[in-house]
Coordinates of C-alpha atoms and ligand atoms in Angstrom, one line a residue:
M1 CA 21.0 18.8 17.3
K2 CA 21.9 17.3 13.8
E3 CA 18.9 15.4 13.1
I4 CA 15.3 14.0 14.4
T5 CA 13.1 11.3 13.9
L6 CA 9.4 12.4 14.4
K7 CA 6.3 10.1 14.5
A8 CA 3.5 12.3 12.9
P9 CA -0.3 10.7 13.5
A10 CA -2.9 10.7 10.3
T11 CA -6.1 12.7 11.0
I12 CA -9.6 13.1 9.7
A13 CA -10.4 16.4 8.9
N14 CA -13.5 18.1 8.8
F15 CA -15.0 15.7 11.2
G16 CA -18.7 16.0 9.7
P17 CA -19.2 19.1 9.7
G18 CA -16.2 21.2 10.2
F19 CA -14.8 21.9 6.6
D20 CA -11.7 23.2 7.1
I21 CA -12.2 24.1 10.7
F22 CA -12.4 20.7 12.7
A23 CA -9.6 18.0 12.8
C24 CA -9.4 14.7 15.1
A25 CA -5.8 13.0 15.2
L26 CA -6.0 9.6 15.1
E27 CA -3.6 6.9 17.2
S28 CA -2.7 4.6 14.3
P29 CA -1.9 5.1 11.3
F30 CA 1.2 7.4 11.4
D31 CA 4.1 8.4 9.5
V32 CA 8.1 8.5 10.7
I33 CA 9.8 11.3 9.6
K34 CA 13.1 11.7 10.1
I35 CA 15.5 15.3 9.1
K36 CA 19.0 15.7 9.0
K37 CA 20.9 18.6 8.6
K38 CA 23.4 18.7 5.8
Q39 CA 26.3 20.8 4.8
T40 CA 25.2 21.4 1.4
D41 CA 22.3 23.7 0.3
S42 CA 19.7 21.1 -1.2
I43 CA 16.9 19.3 -0.1
R44 CA 17.0 15.5 -0.5
I45 CA 13.8 13.8 0.1
K46 CA 13.6 9.8 0.5
V47 CA 10.1 8.2 1.1
S48 CA 9.4 4.2 1.6
G49 CA 6.0 2.4 3.0
V50 CA 3.9 3.4 -0.3
E51 CA 3.5 1.7 -3.8
E52 CA 2.3 4.5 -6.3
D53 CA 5.5 7.1 -6.6
I54 CA 5.3 10.2 -4.4
P55 CA 7.0 13.0 -5.5
T56 CA 11.0 13.8 -3.9
E57 CA 11.4 16.9 -5.4
A58 CA 11.5 19.6 -2.7
E59 CA 8.5 21.9 -4.3
N60 CA 6.0 19.1 -4.9
N61 CA 6.8 17.2 -1.8
S62 CA 4.7 18.6 1.1
A63 CA 7.7 18.2 3.5
G64 CA 10.1 19.8 1.7
L65 CA 7.8 22.8 0.6
A66 CA 7.1 23.4 4.3
A67 CA 10.9 23.4 4.7
S68 CA 11.7 26.1 2.3
H69 CA 8.9 28.2 3.7
F70 CA 10.4 27.6 7.0
F71 CA 13.8 28.9 6.0
K72 CA 12.3 31.9 3.8
E73 CA 10.7 33.2 7.0
M74 CA 13.2 32.6 9.2
N75 CA 15.7 33.5 7.1
L76 CA 18.0 30.6 7.1
S77 CA 19.5 28.0 4.7
S78 CA 20.5 24.7 4.9
G79 CA 20.8 21.6 3.2
L80 CA 18.5 19.1 4.5
D81 CA 17.7 14.9 4.6
I82 CA 14.3 13.5 5.0
E83 CA 13.8 10.7 5.0
I84 CA 9.3 10.0 4.7
K85 CA 8.1 6.3 6.3
K86 CA 4.8 6.1 4.9
G87 CA 2.1 4.5 7.6
I88 CA -1.0 6.6 6.3
K89 CA -1.9 5.8 2.8
S90 CA -1.7 8.7 0.4
G91 CA -4.5 10.5 -2.0
A92 CA -7.2 8.8 1.1
G93 CA -8.4 11.8 2.8
L94 CA -6.2 10.8 6.0
G95 CA -3.8 13.5 5.9
T96 CA -0.3 12.1 5.0
S97 CA 1.0 15.7 3.3
G98 CA -0.3 17.0 6.2
A99 CA 1.4 14.6 8.8
S100 CA 4.8 15.3 6.3
A101 CA 4.4 19.2 6.2
A102 CA 3.8 19.2 10.3
A103 CA 7.2 17.0 11.3
C104 CA 8.8 18.5 8.8
V105 CA 8.5 22.0 10.4
Y106 CA 8.2 20.7 13.6
G107 CA 11.5 18.9 13.2
L108 CA 13.0 22.5 11.5
N109 CA 11.8 24.2 14.6
Q110 CA 14.0 21.7 17.1
L111 CA 16.6 21.4 14.8
F112 CA 17.3 25.0 14.2
Q113 CA 16.4 26.3 17.6
T114 CA 14.0 28.7 16.1
H115 CA 11.3 28.9 19.5
L116 CA 8.1 29.2 17.1
G117 CA 5.0 28.3 19.0
Y118 CA 2.7 26.0 17.2
D119 CA 0.2 28.0 15.6
E120 CA 3.1 29.8 14.2
L121 CA 4.5 26.8 13.2
I122 CA 0.6 25.3 12.0
Q123 CA 1.0 28.9 9.9
I124 CA 4.2 27.6 8.1
A125 CA 2.9 23.6 7.6
R126 CA -0.2 24.5 5.7
K127 CA 1.8 25.9 2.9
G128 CA 3.2 22.5 2.5
E129 CA -0.1 21.4 1.1
V130 CA 0.0 23.1 -1.6
A131 CA 2.6 19.9 -3.2
S132 CA 0.0 17.7 -3.1
G133 CA -2.4 19.7 -5.3
S134 CA -5.0 21.0 -2.1
A135 CA -5.5 24.7 -0.7
P136 CA -3.1 26.0 2.0
H137 CA -5.8 23.9 4.4
P138 CA -4.4 24.0 8.0
D139 CA -6.9 22.0 10.0
N140 CA -4.8 18.2 9.1
V141 CA -1.8 20.6 10.0
A142 CA -2.7 21.7 13.2
G143 CA -4.8 18.2 14.3
C144 CA -1.2 16.5 13.1
L145 CA 0.8 18.5 15.3
Y146 CA -2.0 19.4 18.3
G147 CA -2.9 15.8 18.8
G148 CA -6.9 15.5 20.5
F149 CA -9.4 17.4 18.0
V150 CA -8.4 20.7 16.9
L151 CA -10.8 23.9 15.7
I152 CA -9.4 26.8 13.8
K153 CA -10.6 29.8 15.8
E154 CA -9.0 32.3 13.7
H155 CA -7.6 32.1 10.0
S156 CA -5.6 35.3 10.1
P157 CA -4.1 35.8 11.9
L158 CA -4.2 31.9 12.6
E159 CA -5.1 30.5 16.6
I160 CA -6.0 27.2 17.1
I161 CA -8.3 25.5 20.0
K162 CA -7.5 22.1 21.4
I163 CA -10.3 20.2 22.7
N164 CA -8.9 17.1 24.6
P165 CA -12.1 14.6 23.6
P166 CA -13.2 11.4 25.1
Q167 CA -11.3 8.0 23.5
I168 CA -13.5 8.1 20.2
P169 CA -13.6 4.7 18.8
L170 CA -13.6 5.3 15.1
V171 CA -13.7 2.8 11.8
V172 CA -11.8 3.8 9.0
C173 CA -12.9 2.5 5.5
C174 CA -9.5 3.8 3.7
L175 CA -10.5 4.3 0.1
K176 CA -8.3 6.5 -2.6
K177 CA -9.4 9.3 -4.4
T178 CA -10.1 8.8 -7.8
V179 CA -9.1 12.0 -8.7
R180 CA -6.3 14.1 -7.2
S181 CA -8.5 16.3 -5.2
T182 CA -12.3 17.6 -5.4
R183 CA -11.9 20.5 -3.0
R184 CA -12.7 22.9 -6.5
K185 CA -16.3 21.6 -6.7
I186 CA -16.8 22.0 -3.0
P187 CA -19.8 25.9 -3.8
Y188 CA -18.3 29.0 -2.7
Q189 CA -21.7 30.9 -1.7
F190 CA -24.3 29.0 0.1
P191 CA -28.0 29.8 1.2
L192 CA -28.5 31.6 4.4
G193 CA -31.0 28.4 5.6
E194 CA -28.0 26.7 4.8
V195 CA -25.5 28.3 6.6
K196 CA -27.8 28.3 10.2
K197 CA -28.3 24.7 9.3
Q198 CA -24.3 24.2 8.8
M199 CA -23.3 26.2 12.1
S200 CA -25.6 24.1 14.4
Y201 CA -24.1 20.8 13.7
C202 CA -20.6 22.2 13.9
A203 CA -21.8 24.0 17.4
S204 CA -24.0 20.8 18.0
L205 CA -20.2 18.7 17.5
V206 CA -17.8 20.9 19.8
H207 CA -20.8 20.9 22.3
A208 CA -20.7 16.8 22.1
L209 CA -16.8 17.0 22.5
M210 CA -17.3 19.4 25.4
S211 CA -19.3 16.9 27.4
G212 CA -17.7 13.7 26.0
D213 CA -21.5 12.1 24.8
L214 CA -20.1 9.6 22.3
K215 CA -23.3 8.7 20.5
K216 CA -23.8 13.1 20.5
I217 CA -20.8 13.3 18.4
G218 CA -21.5 10.5 16.5
Q219 CA -24.7 12.2 15.7
A220 CA -23.7 15.6 15.2
V221 CA -20.3 13.8 13.1
N222 CA -23.1 12.5 10.6
K223 CA -24.2 15.9 8.8
D224 CA -22.6 18.0 6.8
L225 CA -23.8 20.3 3.9
I226 CA -19.9 21.7 2.2
S227 CA -17.9 18.7 2.1
E228 CA -20.0 15.6 1.9
P229 CA -22.2 16.1 -0.9
V230 CA -19.3 16.9 -3.1
R231 CA -16.9 14.0 -1.7
S232 CA -19.3 11.4 -1.1
Q233 CA -20.0 11.7 -5.2
S234 CA -17.2 9.7 -6.2
I235 CA -17.4 7.3 -3.5
L236 CA -19.2 4.2 -5.3
K237 CA -22.8 3.3 -3.5
Y238 CA -22.1 5.8 -0.4
K239 CA -25.4 6.5 0.9
E240 CA -26.1 3.0 1.1
I241 CA -23.3 2.0 2.9
K242 CA -23.5 4.9 4.9
Q243 CA -27.3 3.8 5.6
K244 CA -25.7 0.2 6.7
A245 CA -23.5 1.8 8.8
L246 CA -26.1 3.6 10.9
R247 CA -28.6 0.7 10.8
A248 CA -25.8 -1.1 12.5
G249 CA -25.4 1.3 15.4
A250 CA -22.7 3.4 14.1
Y251 CA -24.2 7.1 15.6
G252 CA -22.2 8.7 13.1
C253 CA -20.6 8.2 9.4
N254 CA -18.7 10.8 7.0
V255 CA -15.9 11.4 4.2
S256 CA -13.0 12.1 5.9
G257 CA -11.1 15.1 4.9
G258 CA -10.9 15.3 1.2
G259 CA -12.2 11.8 0.5
S260 CA -12.4 9.2 -0.4
S261 CA -12.0 7.0 2.7
L262 CA -15.3 7.1 5.5
F263 CA -15.4 7.0 9.0
A264 CA -17.9 5.4 11.5
V265 CA -18.0 7.1 15.3
C266 CA -19.6 3.9 16.9
E267 CA -19.1 2.6 20.7
K268 CA -15.8 0.4 21.1
E269 CA -18.4 -3.0 21.0
K270 CA -20.2 -2.1 17.1
T271 CA -16.3 -1.6 15.7
E272 CA -15.5 -5.2 14.7
E273 CA -19.6 -5.5 13.5
I274 CA -19.2 -2.2 11.1
A275 CA -15.6 -2.6 10.2
Q276 CA -16.7 -5.9 8.7
I277 CA -19.5 -3.8 6.8
F278 CA -17.2 -2.3 5.4
K279 CA -15.0 -4.8 4.4
D280 CA -17.8 -6.6 2.8
Y281 CA -18.4 -3.6 0.6
A282 CA -14.8 -3.0 -0.3
Q283 CA -14.7 -6.6 -1.7
K284 CA -18.5 -6.5 -3.3
E285 CA -17.4 -3.4 -5.0
N286 CA -13.8 -4.1 -6.0
L287 CA -12.7 -1.1 -4.1
H288 CA -8.8 -2.2 -2.5
G289 CA -10.5 -0.8 0.9
D290 CA -7.8 -1.1 3.8
I291 CA -9.7 -1.2 6.7
F292 CA -9.1 -0.6 10.6
I293 CA -10.2 0.3 13.1
T294 CA -8.4 2.9 15.6
W295 CA -9.9 6.0 18.2
S296 CA -9.0 9.6 18.4
S297 CA -5.4 10.2 20.0
P298 CA -5.0 12.9 23.2
S299 CA -1.7 13.7 21.4
G300 CA 0.3 14.9 17.9
I301 CA 3.8 14.7 16.9
R302 CA 6.1 13.0 19.3
E303 CA 10.2 11.8 18.7
T304 CA 10.9 8.7 18.5
E305 CA 14.3 6.7 18.8
Ligands
LIG1 N1 -10.4 20.4 4.7 C1 -9.4 20.0 3.9 C2 -10.7 19.7 2.2 C3 -9.1 18.6 4.2 O1 -11.7 19.7 3.3 O2 -10.4 19.8 1.1 C4 -8.2 17.9 3.5 O3 -7.9 16.6 3.8

């Protein structure tokens, strides 16, 4: 096998209260990544489908960096041609860097017949996230690989649990971050009272997902004391737009991953109305938002023709 083409879904990491431990894969958008073995030792990366410049030097690109880690850990070396066709907007908190990293190690595992399991692949792919100025958080890459809803059970050694949720309708207001990463602004310590609340939010979400109750899923997604207070600060009139979505019938609304996109969980019949609220908001505030309706995807990375 000399080449492989993969479809890698967008993900909403944190999914409300699960900072660095929860992620949900989306049916759309997705990136398409083609990886070809080469006779040389260099990794060449080509990116299309985006307006801005995405770094193509291996060490500054999440797929290239993940590939270098893969070769190092597998004690292999090879040249590669990696073509990334972005369907997921970059810098919007929808997991596009994780998708490239995850698809790359998934593809290399196939091309080099290294037979690594998903959790081992995630352990390598997460290191690719560093290329986009983030920490090696595993949530986006895990959600992208497994699909469905994932929770990080153990960080070291990495252990993931996949939950197959019911189909969750999602309305996304895709907004680019104005700063590269807000992650450093998240406090390292929280009072015990807040830790207890956050544990309740996370446990409630997992319970809601397991029982398949969309209303309860949305209500649990709506609360977060770790990421939302920080990430929402860079979203213009966040509280106002969140309240509007909730008043219109969304069960929950929160910031996707590192922001600045926001997402709402609602009944399928409500998706158009919530999308219109997001559209009006983006237009009024001149935000160049990309508003779309999607739902949770049961599947993660897949091979395509
Ligand atoms: N858990 C990560 C964060 C996700 O919140 O920084 C980034 O998409």
